[in-house]
Amino acid sequence: MSYSLQDAIYGSQYGKYIYHRMRFFLVVSLTTLAINGIEIFLIRQHLTKNVIIPVIAMRIYIGIASLGWWGTLEMMREYIRSRVYFSEKKLTSEAIGHWMLISLIAALLFIFVPFRFFMSKKQIMLPDEQLIFNGYLIAYVLHGLLSFIFQTYRSGVYAIRRVYRPLGWVLGPGIISFMLMLFLWKIIGLVGLPIAFILGEFIDTGIRCHFTRKIYKQLKLDIKLWSGWSALRLFIQSLSLKNLFQTWFAGTLTNFINIILLVYLSYVKNQPTLLIYSFVIRQIYHAYAHWGEIFYFDLKKLCSDGYTAFYNGFLKKLFPLTFIISTIFWLIANIFSLIFDMQNFWTHVIVIGIFFQLTSIFSILVVHSFCQSRFIDISLASCLGMEIFFMFHSFSVDSTFTNSIAVFFGVSTMVAFLWQKRFAANHSVECVRPQSIYNMIIRIEESKKGYQILKIRTNPKMRGHTLEAFMSKVSIEIDQEGWICPLKTNEFLLIEKRPKLSHKILNGFKKDMIKSCITIQVHDKISCFDVIQKEVSKEILKNPFYLQMQECSAKLSAEWISELFKKEFPGEISTSLSDSDTLINQEQKAEIYKSIEKFFMLPLSQLRNSHFISSLSYIKSPKVFIIKKSKDNYKKTLAWNTFIHYTNFSYFSASGYEEGTSITLKHSKYLHLGQFLE
């Protein structure tokens, strides 16, 4: 039986959903680890350190480069989400094709440039060793090339939905690669190991491409690698070099242990047992270290419309899982410690246990930070961790205790830095998806300030990439000082906090406005409620249930709203509030509404885990609506709650309250609603 994210957040089936997501991961990780273990055993028995060290270094380097590229692709995924939001399939297809070309260039840069360095290591090898080394070198170069290109191809779909593969198709490539490895080893010796490795990679990539292509067909996206020089030039102009560097740097530094191990190899080259043992621990670490990526799609989805209230709750449910995962792989590492007969066995057991637990927590914190666009935080945490590690470390082979302390303090610093920021506000970066109208309402509602509004229109016939380049420049200028809210494909609002920012934008982009037929209309500084009423209400929701409400006047009676609620949500609860003498004196309309909303919701906060709660904040006839959470009524309930938000905004915007207005809130049955919900 399968479980969805909605089952988890609405049906409180977190445990079943997490198990559903993790069941394939554990099977695949353990199978891959077993295959790698056999390969390492064969290498240890038949190869010298002259071949082992460059081979291990190549594999580690490819892992670092691939993870850095995965971080860079966060820009692509955000771009795809924003295009899908506008239902622009042509631009989406072109963008994926452009990123595929960029991935090829990046692969040539990061994979083929180090090729010369590794080739220089052949001089100290015997002829037979050179043949094996050449095989591994070619295999890893092709593996890196496939990794870069396929990651890009898959990210075009993964930004929108998951790519499902049956368990047999997930395990199949690894098992086939293992059988090929044993078969070729018996026939042609160790030269067969790199051949089996790359054949397995080709099979695995081919299967992944097959299932990914099926999703592309379902989405009706026709990927074109080449759309002309002008389209490519405009697309590159729309990219932010600052954000490219941030995402790449953050992705690279998350591979903290690999970077340290890459440096460490040169110091243990005369200790074959310690060298192989370090590589085994690296393989075990690699098998579980990125388990948090399994929930990347879920956490990213919870950042979108209507789900944000569930984000922190879902994240908290994932933290206990870190202990279970780290314990499983810690036990496997202890088995290898016994096999290699390591000195100070119990020291290794304790140190590796603590290390695995910390890195398991770090894994989910990194994915959480990526979902929140906190690339600078990831980079700072990793840099601090490595700085502390290199302060305490000793690359002497006999300094096991010193190095253990260095690793402990380094990883602890990284985890502590991201842990204290885990529930901080979401960062705004240039590549982030434009704010949806629903989230825009929430953000403006929570603010105490008025805003200056720039309404930006473009020629509908202009090329989309030019608009993207312009919007990217605007986003860089406003940085943390405003938001972009789309109204139509060629029209959006720029809501800024600083009154003088609009002049900077207007003066800085006159050439762009002339070339691209972009016009900017600067509104006066007005209250946030008026912005919502005048600009956003026409495009607030394309929901059939909501459209019938738009036909009514902005100021609806509480009785009409109650009747509509009973009709659309039979069996759910609505109640009127009366008989109270609570007095609130506020200075701004925004503060009035915010105080009333908080006053209504506080006694019902305990019900938020199982019910949707919204309040109609009319002064004379306030009402509370309570709807039991269900995945079946989610979209309809979202439309209802947004309608109530809009009605409250319209009410306070049109009521003409002045500063210092005193309001009396009324309730009596309010505190006894629990009896109706049992």
XYZ file of C-alpha atoms in Angstrom:
678
model
C 0.000 0.000 0.000
C 1.335 3.433 -0.941
C 1.059 6.600 1.126
C 1.167 10.210 -0.043
C 2.413 13.381 1.592
C -1.221 14.386 2.141
C -1.782 11.160 4.101
C 1.060 12.193 6.387
C 0.118 15.820 7.035
C -3.676 15.423 7.020
C -4.088 11.857 8.221
C -1.257 11.939 10.812
C 0.331 8.900 9.139
C 3.883 10.217 9.312
C 5.399 6.890 10.345
C 3.835 4.930 7.484
C 4.732 7.598 4.949
C 8.370 7.817 6.076
C 8.666 4.015 5.952
C 7.131 4.059 2.467
C 9.807 6.505 1.305
C 12.741 4.835 3.068
C 12.101 1.172 2.229
C 13.789 1.345 -1.187
C 16.635 3.472 0.137
C 17.766 0.943 2.741
C 17.591 -2.000 0.333
C 19.460 -0.171 -2.438
C 22.090 1.298 -0.091
C 22.878 -2.043 1.546
C 23.030 -3.824 -1.831
C 25.357 -1.180 -3.292
C 27.506 -1.293 -0.163
C 27.870 -5.076 -0.433
C 28.936 -4.821 -4.092
C 31.449 -2.065 -3.289
C 32.790 -4.158 -0.412
C 33.583 -7.071 -2.739
C 35.212 -4.726 -5.257
C 37.357 -3.183 -2.509
C 38.378 -6.663 -1.315
C 39.568 -7.584 -4.824
C 41.459 -4.302 -5.194
C 43.116 -4.744 -1.806
C 44.296 -8.259 -2.616
C 45.739 -7.607 -6.073
C 46.734 -3.933 -6.427
C 49.549 -1.890 -4.920
C 49.276 1.513 -3.290
C 50.513 3.136 -6.533
C 47.171 2.262 -8.152
C 44.892 2.216 -5.102
C 45.517 5.828 -4.054
C 44.830 7.463 -7.483
C 41.771 5.218 -8.021
C 40.300 6.153 -4.630
C 41.180 9.832 -5.190
C 39.424 9.821 -8.583
C 36.252 8.300 -7.128
C 36.192 10.808 -4.271
C 36.791 13.733 -6.633
C 33.958 12.659 -8.961
C 31.648 12.483 -5.918
C 32.598 16.016 -4.836
C 32.147 17.444 -8.347
C 28.769 15.713 -8.845
C 27.396 16.978 -5.539
C 28.539 20.504 -6.366
C 26.655 20.293 -9.654
C 23.551 18.980 -7.845
C 23.660 22.151 -5.747
C 24.014 24.335 -8.849
C 20.941 22.678 -10.391
C 18.824 24.199 -7.616
C 18.717 27.295 -9.833
C 17.327 25.195 -12.675
C 14.715 23.543 -10.454
C 13.506 26.914 -9.169
C 13.315 28.265 -12.720
C 11.280 25.252 -13.886
C 8.843 25.660 -10.987
C 8.300 29.318 -11.853
C 7.661 28.494 -15.538
C 5.241 25.702 -14.659
C 3.462 28.183 -12.387
C 2.761 30.251 -15.531
C 2.016 27.090 -17.609
C 4.692 28.066 -20.124
C 5.746 24.691 -21.544
C 7.750 26.108 -24.433
C 9.987 28.176 -22.168
C 10.290 25.235 -19.780
C 11.459 22.935 -22.583
C 13.935 25.531 -23.881
C 15.330 26.105 -20.394
C 15.925 22.385 -19.822
C 17.715 22.166 -23.176
C 19.920 25.138 -22.291
C 20.805 23.610 -18.925
C 21.708 20.346 -20.679
C 24.232 22.267 -22.792
C 25.580 24.020 -19.699
C 25.920 20.643 -17.942
C 28.051 19.373 -20.821
C 30.339 22.409 -20.520
C 30.512 21.979 -16.732
C 31.351 18.283 -17.111
C 34.182 19.089 -19.513
C 35.483 21.694 -17.072
C 35.271 19.679 -13.846
C 35.946 16.177 -15.217
C 38.433 16.566 -18.079
C 40.579 19.304 -16.533
C 41.807 17.019 -13.674
C 42.399 14.266 -16.276
C 45.945 15.512 -16.905
C 46.741 15.514 -13.181
C 45.709 11.886 -12.710
C 47.513 10.840 -15.901
C 50.780 12.084 -14.382
C 50.489 9.392 -11.682
C 51.109 6.663 -14.280
C 54.862 7.285 -14.281
C 55.441 5.351 -11.049
C 53.314 2.351 -12.071
C 54.236 -0.967 -13.628
C 52.904 -1.735 -17.160
C 50.173 -4.081 -15.845
C 49.143 -1.479 -13.274
C 48.991 1.225 -15.942
C 46.493 -0.837 -17.930
C 44.200 -1.220 -14.906
C 44.628 2.449 -14.007
C 43.765 3.553 -17.561
C 40.609 1.459 -17.375
C 39.526 3.098 -14.118
C 40.443 6.557 -15.388
C 38.291 6.174 -18.519
C 35.471 4.584 -16.496
C 35.371 7.405 -13.938
C 35.566 10.121 -16.599
C 32.588 8.583 -18.422
C 30.801 8.127 -15.086
C 31.278 11.813 -14.240
C 30.095 12.870 -17.696
C 26.956 10.720 -17.406
C 26.344 11.972 -13.874
C 26.414 15.661 -14.854
C 24.202 15.267 -17.924
C 21.671 12.889 -16.374
C 21.355 14.926 -13.162
C 20.392 17.883 -15.335
C 17.933 15.866 -17.423
C 16.296 14.422 -14.313
C 16.132 17.772 -12.478
C 13.843 19.121 -15.196
C 11.213 16.612 -14.065
C 12.167 16.407 -10.393
C 11.416 20.105 -9.971
C 7.766 19.213 -10.656
C 7.236 15.608 -9.580
C 8.979 12.396 -8.566
C 10.188 9.793 -11.036
C 8.911 6.398 -9.911
C 10.788 3.164 -10.643
C 9.759 -0.324 -9.444
C 12.146 -1.964 -6.974
C 13.327 -4.475 -9.575
C 14.416 -1.678 -11.914
C 16.172 0.063 -8.998
C 18.172 -2.983 -7.868
C 18.649 -4.497 -11.328
C 21.577 -2.354 -12.566
C 23.585 -2.946 -9.379
C 23.063 -6.707 -9.504
C 23.921 -6.837 -13.227
C 27.070 -4.778 -12.577
C 28.060 -7.191 -9.785
C 27.567 -10.253 -12.011
C 29.553 -8.598 -14.808
C 32.336 -7.780 -12.356
C 32.695 -11.413 -11.229
C 32.381 -12.733 -14.796
C 34.951 -10.375 -16.319
C 37.314 -10.803 -13.360
C 37.394 -14.561 -13.990
C 38.055 -14.047 -17.718
C 40.386 -11.033 -18.037
C 41.373 -10.338 -14.436
C 41.312 -6.972 -12.677
C 40.955 -5.089 -15.968
C 37.365 -6.331 -15.968
C 36.498 -4.328 -12.818
C 36.422 -0.861 -14.463
C 34.729 -2.341 -17.554
C 31.984 -3.862 -15.386
C 31.666 -0.583 -13.490
C 31.073 1.574 -16.566
C 28.760 -0.984 -18.209
C 26.690 -0.985 -15.030
C 26.594 2.821 -15.093
C 25.397 2.852 -18.709
C 22.633 0.352 -17.881
C 21.560 2.279 -14.771
C 21.545 5.635 -16.597
C 19.613 4.140 -19.521
C 16.898 2.794 -17.199
C 16.664 6.113 -15.347
C 16.417 8.013 -18.639
C 13.631 5.686 -19.795
C 11.439 6.401 -16.759
C 12.311 10.108 -16.775
C 11.402 10.380 -20.465
C 7.998 8.823 -19.721
C 7.290 11.656 -17.274
C 8.387 14.232 -19.847
C 5.885 12.739 -22.298
C 3.117 12.867 -19.684
C 3.916 16.535 -19.040
C 4.058 17.142 -22.824
C 7.511 18.698 -22.619
C 9.579 18.362 -25.794
C 13.225 18.901 -24.860
C 15.365 20.601 -27.517
C 19.086 20.805 -26.906
C 19.508 23.670 -29.361
C 17.189 26.662 -29.810
C 19.590 29.050 -31.516
C 22.383 31.379 -30.413
C 20.090 34.275 -29.545
C 17.931 32.163 -27.225
C 21.017 30.721 -25.529
C 22.568 34.175 -25.120
C 19.399 35.598 -23.555
C 19.138 32.601 -21.247
C 22.725 32.984 -20.046
C 22.104 36.693 -19.441
C 19.180 35.769 -17.180
C 21.450 33.682 -14.925
C 22.953 35.244 -11.830
C 26.682 34.539 -11.430
C 26.361 35.294 -7.743
C 23.698 32.673 -7.264
C 25.488 30.158 -9.508
C 28.512 30.426 -7.251
C 26.441 30.248 -4.049
C 24.603 27.089 -5.058
C 27.731 25.377 -6.434
C 29.828 26.282 -3.390
C 27.114 25.114 -0.978
C 26.666 21.829 -2.844
C 30.416 21.171 -2.921
C 31.043 21.911 0.748
C 28.262 19.591 1.918
C 30.675 16.770 0.958
C 32.731 17.672 4.021
C 34.119 14.207 4.764
C 35.138 13.586 1.140
C 37.161 16.793 1.010
C 39.004 15.839 4.203
C 39.560 12.270 3.013
C 40.950 13.501 -0.308
C 43.632 15.448 1.593
C 44.156 12.596 4.067
C 45.062 10.036 1.366
C 48.538 11.431 0.801
C 49.400 10.990 4.490
C 48.391 7.314 4.808
C 49.818 6.064 1.499
C 52.376 3.931 3.365
C 49.677 2.232 5.464
C 47.657 0.034 3.044
C 45.340 -1.330 5.735
C 44.477 2.118 7.082
C 44.102 3.406 3.520
C 41.565 0.736 2.542
C 39.782 1.014 5.893
C 39.394 4.788 5.410
C 37.934 4.198 1.962
C 35.506 1.586 3.348
C 34.292 4.038 5.991
C 33.899 6.616 3.231
C 31.761 4.177 1.217
C 29.578 3.446 4.259
C 29.262 7.166 4.932
C 28.380 7.804 1.285
C 25.683 5.093 1.427
C 23.635 6.972 4.039
C 24.990 10.543 4.077
C 22.526 11.837 1.480
C 19.417 10.104 2.809
C 17.873 13.537 3.412
C 17.597 14.036 -0.366
C 14.755 11.482 -0.336
C 12.589 14.093 1.381
C 13.837 17.059 -0.679
C 10.765 16.929 -2.913
C 8.408 16.793 0.099
C 10.074 19.660 1.947
C 10.144 21.758 -1.225
C 6.455 21.070 -1.798
C 5.660 22.132 1.767
C 7.267 25.507 0.962
C 4.541 26.145 -1.631
C 0.957 27.371 -1.484
C -1.162 26.299 1.442
C 1.356 23.833 2.872
C 3.692 26.203 4.711
C 1.907 25.678 8.037
C 2.889 21.984 7.910
C 6.572 22.477 7.064
C 8.086 22.687 10.544
C 5.914 19.852 11.834
C 7.033 17.536 9.034
C 10.675 18.508 9.537
C 10.478 17.650 13.249
C 9.161 14.183 12.373
C 12.318 13.489 10.338
C 14.845 14.156 13.109
C 14.207 10.884 15.059
C 14.929 9.036 11.811
C 18.528 10.275 11.901
C 19.297 8.041 14.901
C 17.833 4.913 13.260
C 19.748 5.395 9.999
C 23.072 6.226 11.648
C 22.768 3.210 13.988
C 22.218 0.763 11.091
C 25.302 1.916 9.200
C 27.339 2.277 12.410
C 26.844 -1.447 13.083
C 28.045 -2.211 9.538
C 31.144 -0.044 10.106
C 31.905 -1.977 13.312
C 31.872 -5.234 11.340
C 34.520 -3.845 8.984
C 36.563 -2.648 11.977
C 36.679 -6.268 13.162
C 37.552 -7.551 9.680
C 40.471 -5.135 9.338
C 41.544 -5.845 12.944
C 41.917 -2.143 13.699
C 43.973 -1.065 16.693
C 42.069 0.739 19.470
C 38.884 -1.003 18.340
C 36.613 0.508 20.994
C 37.926 3.977 20.228
C 36.920 3.469 16.589
C 33.491 2.186 17.660
C 32.745 5.254 19.790
C 34.210 7.810 17.389
C 32.465 6.393 14.311
C 29.169 6.139 16.212
C 29.260 9.819 17.176
C 30.427 10.824 13.704
C 27.654 8.890 11.941
C 24.993 10.354 14.239
C 26.150 13.932 13.645
C 26.478 13.531 9.877
C 23.026 11.929 9.698
C 21.546 15.026 11.347
C 23.654 17.222 9.063
C 22.185 15.457 6.012
C 18.589 16.479 6.724
C 19.650 19.977 7.844
C 21.453 20.506 4.519
C 18.395 19.465 2.494
C 16.215 21.688 4.691
C 18.583 24.614 4.081
C 18.536 23.987 0.319
C 14.726 23.979 0.344
C 14.785 27.288 2.205
C 17.429 28.728 -0.195
C 19.952 29.188 2.628
C 23.024 28.571 0.494
C 25.192 31.024 2.423
C 24.347 29.291 5.711
C 25.423 25.917 4.290
C 28.690 27.388 3.021
C 29.439 29.143 6.318
C 28.667 26.011 8.336
C 30.934 23.854 6.158
C 33.764 26.411 6.158
C 33.599 26.747 9.949
C 33.596 22.968 10.334
C 36.655 22.504 8.113
C 38.451 25.421 9.769
C 38.005 23.860 13.208
C 38.999 20.436 11.866
C 42.280 21.741 10.445
C 42.966 23.578 13.723
C 42.920 20.316 15.721
C 43.978 17.717 13.160
C 47.223 15.832 12.887
C 47.962 13.909 9.704
C 50.243 11.561 11.572
C 49.142 7.940 11.206
C 49.464 7.361 14.957
C 47.292 10.352 15.945
C 43.949 8.534 15.884
C 42.669 10.245 19.027
C 43.697 13.734 17.877
C 42.058 13.284 14.480
C 38.920 11.905 16.112
C 38.658 15.014 18.274
C 39.221 17.208 15.204
C 36.466 15.458 13.220
C 34.092 15.601 16.210
C 34.520 19.349 16.744
C 34.381 20.080 13.015
C 31.155 18.177 12.348
C 29.602 19.374 15.631
C 30.192 22.981 14.580
C 28.490 22.403 11.226
C 25.480 20.717 12.824
C 25.173 23.339 15.587
C 25.329 26.217 13.091
C 22.533 24.822 10.901
C 20.526 23.539 13.888
C 20.118 26.958 15.449
C 18.903 28.292 12.071
C 16.554 25.407 11.260
C 13.350 27.386 11.907
C 14.606 30.785 10.723
C 12.754 32.738 8.031
C 13.059 31.561 4.444
C 15.756 33.414 2.492
C 14.934 35.244 -0.717
C 17.400 34.784 -3.590
C 17.425 35.691 -7.241
C 16.505 32.242 -8.530
C 13.647 31.725 -6.134
C 10.173 31.104 -7.533
C 8.007 34.249 -7.679
C 5.667 34.638 -4.742
C 2.231 33.172 -5.390
C -0.812 35.281 -4.641
C -1.827 33.133 -1.678
C 1.601 33.423 -0.019
C 1.682 37.119 -0.900
C -1.531 37.654 1.055
C -0.070 35.903 4.082
C 3.214 37.834 3.974
C 1.561 41.221 3.587
C -0.971 40.365 6.273
C 1.805 39.614 8.763
C 3.626 42.868 8.069
C 3.042 46.126 9.905
C 4.248 48.427 7.111
C 2.809 49.933 3.986
C 4.522 49.264 0.674
C 5.389 51.017 -2.531
C 3.931 49.122 -5.469
C 5.486 48.817 -8.940
C 3.159 47.307 -11.492
C 5.329 46.047 -14.371
C 3.847 45.180 -17.772
C 5.617 43.770 -20.815
C 4.682 43.299 -24.446
C 2.910 39.885 -24.696
C 4.793 39.160 -27.944
C 8.248 39.679 -26.461
C 10.543 36.673 -25.904
C 10.236 35.193 -22.454
C 13.975 34.998 -21.810
C 14.279 38.776 -22.033
C 11.633 39.092 -19.347
C 13.473 36.523 -17.250
C 16.703 38.503 -17.567
C 14.912 41.687 -16.525
C 13.159 40.037 -13.574
C 16.450 38.503 -12.466
C 18.088 41.947 -12.436
C 15.173 43.399 -10.491
C 15.386 40.546 -7.976
C 19.085 41.229 -7.474
C 18.356 44.905 -6.818
C 15.546 44.346 -4.317
C 17.351 41.397 -2.636
C 15.681 41.190 0.802
C 13.772 44.451 0.356
C 10.697 43.245 -1.524
C 8.799 40.517 -3.335
C 7.611 39.755 -6.851
C 4.001 38.643 -7.250
C 2.851 37.414 -10.720
C -0.568 38.479 -11.981
C -0.354 37.302 -15.596
C 2.360 36.035 -17.929
C 3.275 39.580 -18.949
C 2.307 41.427 -15.788
C 3.516 41.280 -12.212
C 3.690 43.366 -9.056
C 6.921 44.388 -7.378
C 6.188 45.142 -3.736
C 9.063 46.926 -2.020
C 9.778 48.149 1.480
C 11.970 51.167 0.692
C 10.243 54.123 -1.015
C 13.387 55.186 -2.928
C 14.090 51.757 -4.383
C 11.735 52.293 -7.337
C 13.802 55.254 -8.576
C 16.938 53.098 -8.522
C 15.203 50.396 -10.547
C 13.738 52.874 -13.038
C 17.046 54.642 -13.595
C 19.031 51.407 -13.760
C 16.888 49.610 -16.331
C 15.908 52.285 -18.867
C 17.743 50.434 -21.644
C 15.952 47.202 -20.823
C 12.602 48.983 -20.866
C 13.310 50.483 -24.297
C 14.550 47.201 -25.830
C 11.880 44.979 -24.343
C 8.842 47.292 -24.364
C 8.695 47.085 -20.568
C 6.635 49.763 -18.839
C 6.615 50.388 -15.113
C 3.788 52.089 -13.264
C 4.748 53.339 -9.810
C 1.841 53.564 -7.383
C 1.758 55.820 -4.355
C 2.648 54.349 -0.990
C -0.622 52.707 0.071
C -1.730 50.290 2.753
C -1.282 46.572 2.227
C -5.048 45.944 2.320
C -5.685 48.357 -0.539
C -2.995 46.618 -2.596
C -4.727 43.296 -2.172
C -8.165 44.736 -2.929
C -7.147 46.740 -6.022
C -4.480 44.551 -7.644
C -4.568 40.973 -6.454
C -8.248 40.145 -5.967
C -8.940 39.708 -9.712
C -6.371 36.909 -10.008
C -6.533 35.489 -6.482
C -7.549 31.913 -7.306
C -8.471 30.071 -10.502
C -10.732 27.770 -8.498
C -14.321 27.055 -9.685
C -15.561 27.138 -6.100
C -14.008 30.545 -5.599
C -15.220 32.078 -8.866
C -18.836 32.188 -7.693
C -17.695 34.237 -4.710
C -15.945 36.789 -6.910
C -19.257 37.668 -8.533
C -20.565 38.999 -5.214
C -19.742 42.384 -3.767
C -16.573 42.852 -1.741
C -18.500 43.501 1.471
C -20.577 40.360 2.090
C -22.953 39.833 4.986
C -21.991 37.376 7.709
C -25.330 35.572 7.249
C -24.733 34.979 3.523
C -21.239 33.641 4.243
C -22.597 31.315 6.941
C -25.243 29.915 4.591
C -22.637 29.352 1.895
C -20.444 27.523 4.411
C -23.285 25.211 5.465
C -24.056 24.473 1.826
C -20.490 23.738 0.744
C -19.293 22.044 3.954
C -22.232 20.079 5.385
C -21.506 18.601 8.791
C -18.688 21.036 9.586
C -18.820 23.644 12.358
C -19.497 27.386 12.214
C -20.276 29.466 15.282
C -21.034 33.108 16.099
C -19.272 34.956 18.883
C -21.021 37.276 21.341
C -21.155 38.594 24.916
C -17.713 39.871 25.729
C -16.170 43.152 26.805
C -12.603 42.679 25.591
C -11.243 45.997 24.328
C -8.450 46.426 21.785
C -7.007 49.807 20.878
C -4.762 49.841 17.812
C -3.174 52.472 15.588
C -3.235 50.804 12.176
C -5.746 48.834 10.186
C -3.261 46.016 9.768
C -2.769 45.822 13.518
C -6.535 45.794 14.124
C -7.065 42.815 11.870
C -3.995 41.005 13.186
C -5.112 41.443 16.802
C -8.642 40.246 16.091
C -7.352 37.224 14.195
C -4.994 36.317 17.041
C -7.761 36.839 19.621
C -10.058 34.473 17.722
C -7.500 31.785 16.993
C -5.573 31.465 20.259
C -8.095 29.315 22.191
C -8.418 27.033 19.145
C -4.708 26.598 18.505
C -4.796 23.068 19.943
C -7.160 22.029 17.126
C -4.863 23.102 14.270
C -3.266 19.663 13.984
C -6.580 18.057 13.035
C -8.772 20.915 11.716
C -8.642 23.908 9.360
C -9.667 27.040 11.263
C -10.594 30.413 9.764
C -12.308 33.434 11.260
C -14.565 36.091 9.775
C -13.380 39.216 11.569
C -16.477 41.406 11.219
C -16.709 43.674 14.240
C -20.457 43.288 14.841
C -20.834 39.632 13.858
C -17.561 37.724 14.061
C -17.632 34.029 13.177
C -15.309 31.042 13.332
C -15.342 28.206 10.771
C -13.843 24.811 11.636
C -13.313 22.105 8.996
C -11.850 18.676 9.728
C -8.633 18.079 7.790
C -8.890 15.677 4.901
C -6.914 15.193 1.717
C -10.228 15.057 -0.158
C -11.363 18.557 0.810
C -7.970 20.273 0.794
C -8.313 22.325 -2.416
C -11.846 23.366 -1.578
C -10.847 24.338 1.956
C -7.887 26.332 0.654
C -10.260 28.274 -1.594
C -12.575 28.904 1.367
C -9.789 30.131 3.657
C -8.432 32.424 0.942
C -11.922 33.782 0.377
C -12.227 34.557 4.110
C -8.823 36.290 4.027
C -9.912 38.413 1.077
C -13.252 39.253 2.716
C -11.493 40.407 5.890
C -9.042 42.519 3.868
C -11.868 44.118 1.907
C -13.843 44.780 5.077
C -11.054 46.620 6.879
C -9.856 48.420 3.753
C -13.337 49.818 3.074
C -14.368 50.501 6.678
C -12.351 53.676 7.000
C -10.958 53.053 10.469
C -8.593 55.759 11.602
C -5.683 55.639 13.991
C -6.653 55.085 17.607
C -9.898 53.242 16.803
C -11.260 51.229 19.746
C -12.910 47.893 18.995
C -14.900 45.635 21.302
C -14.549 41.909 20.597
C -17.446 39.663 21.599
C -17.516 35.981 22.477
C -19.134 33.565 24.937
C -19.608 30.116 23.335
C -16.149 30.517 21.903
C -14.295 28.867 24.780
C -16.666 25.885 24.851
C -16.254 24.733 21.262
C -14.449 21.592 22.368
C -17.733 19.852 23.158
C -18.822 20.144 19.509
C -15.591 18.614 18.205
C -15.531 15.366 20.194
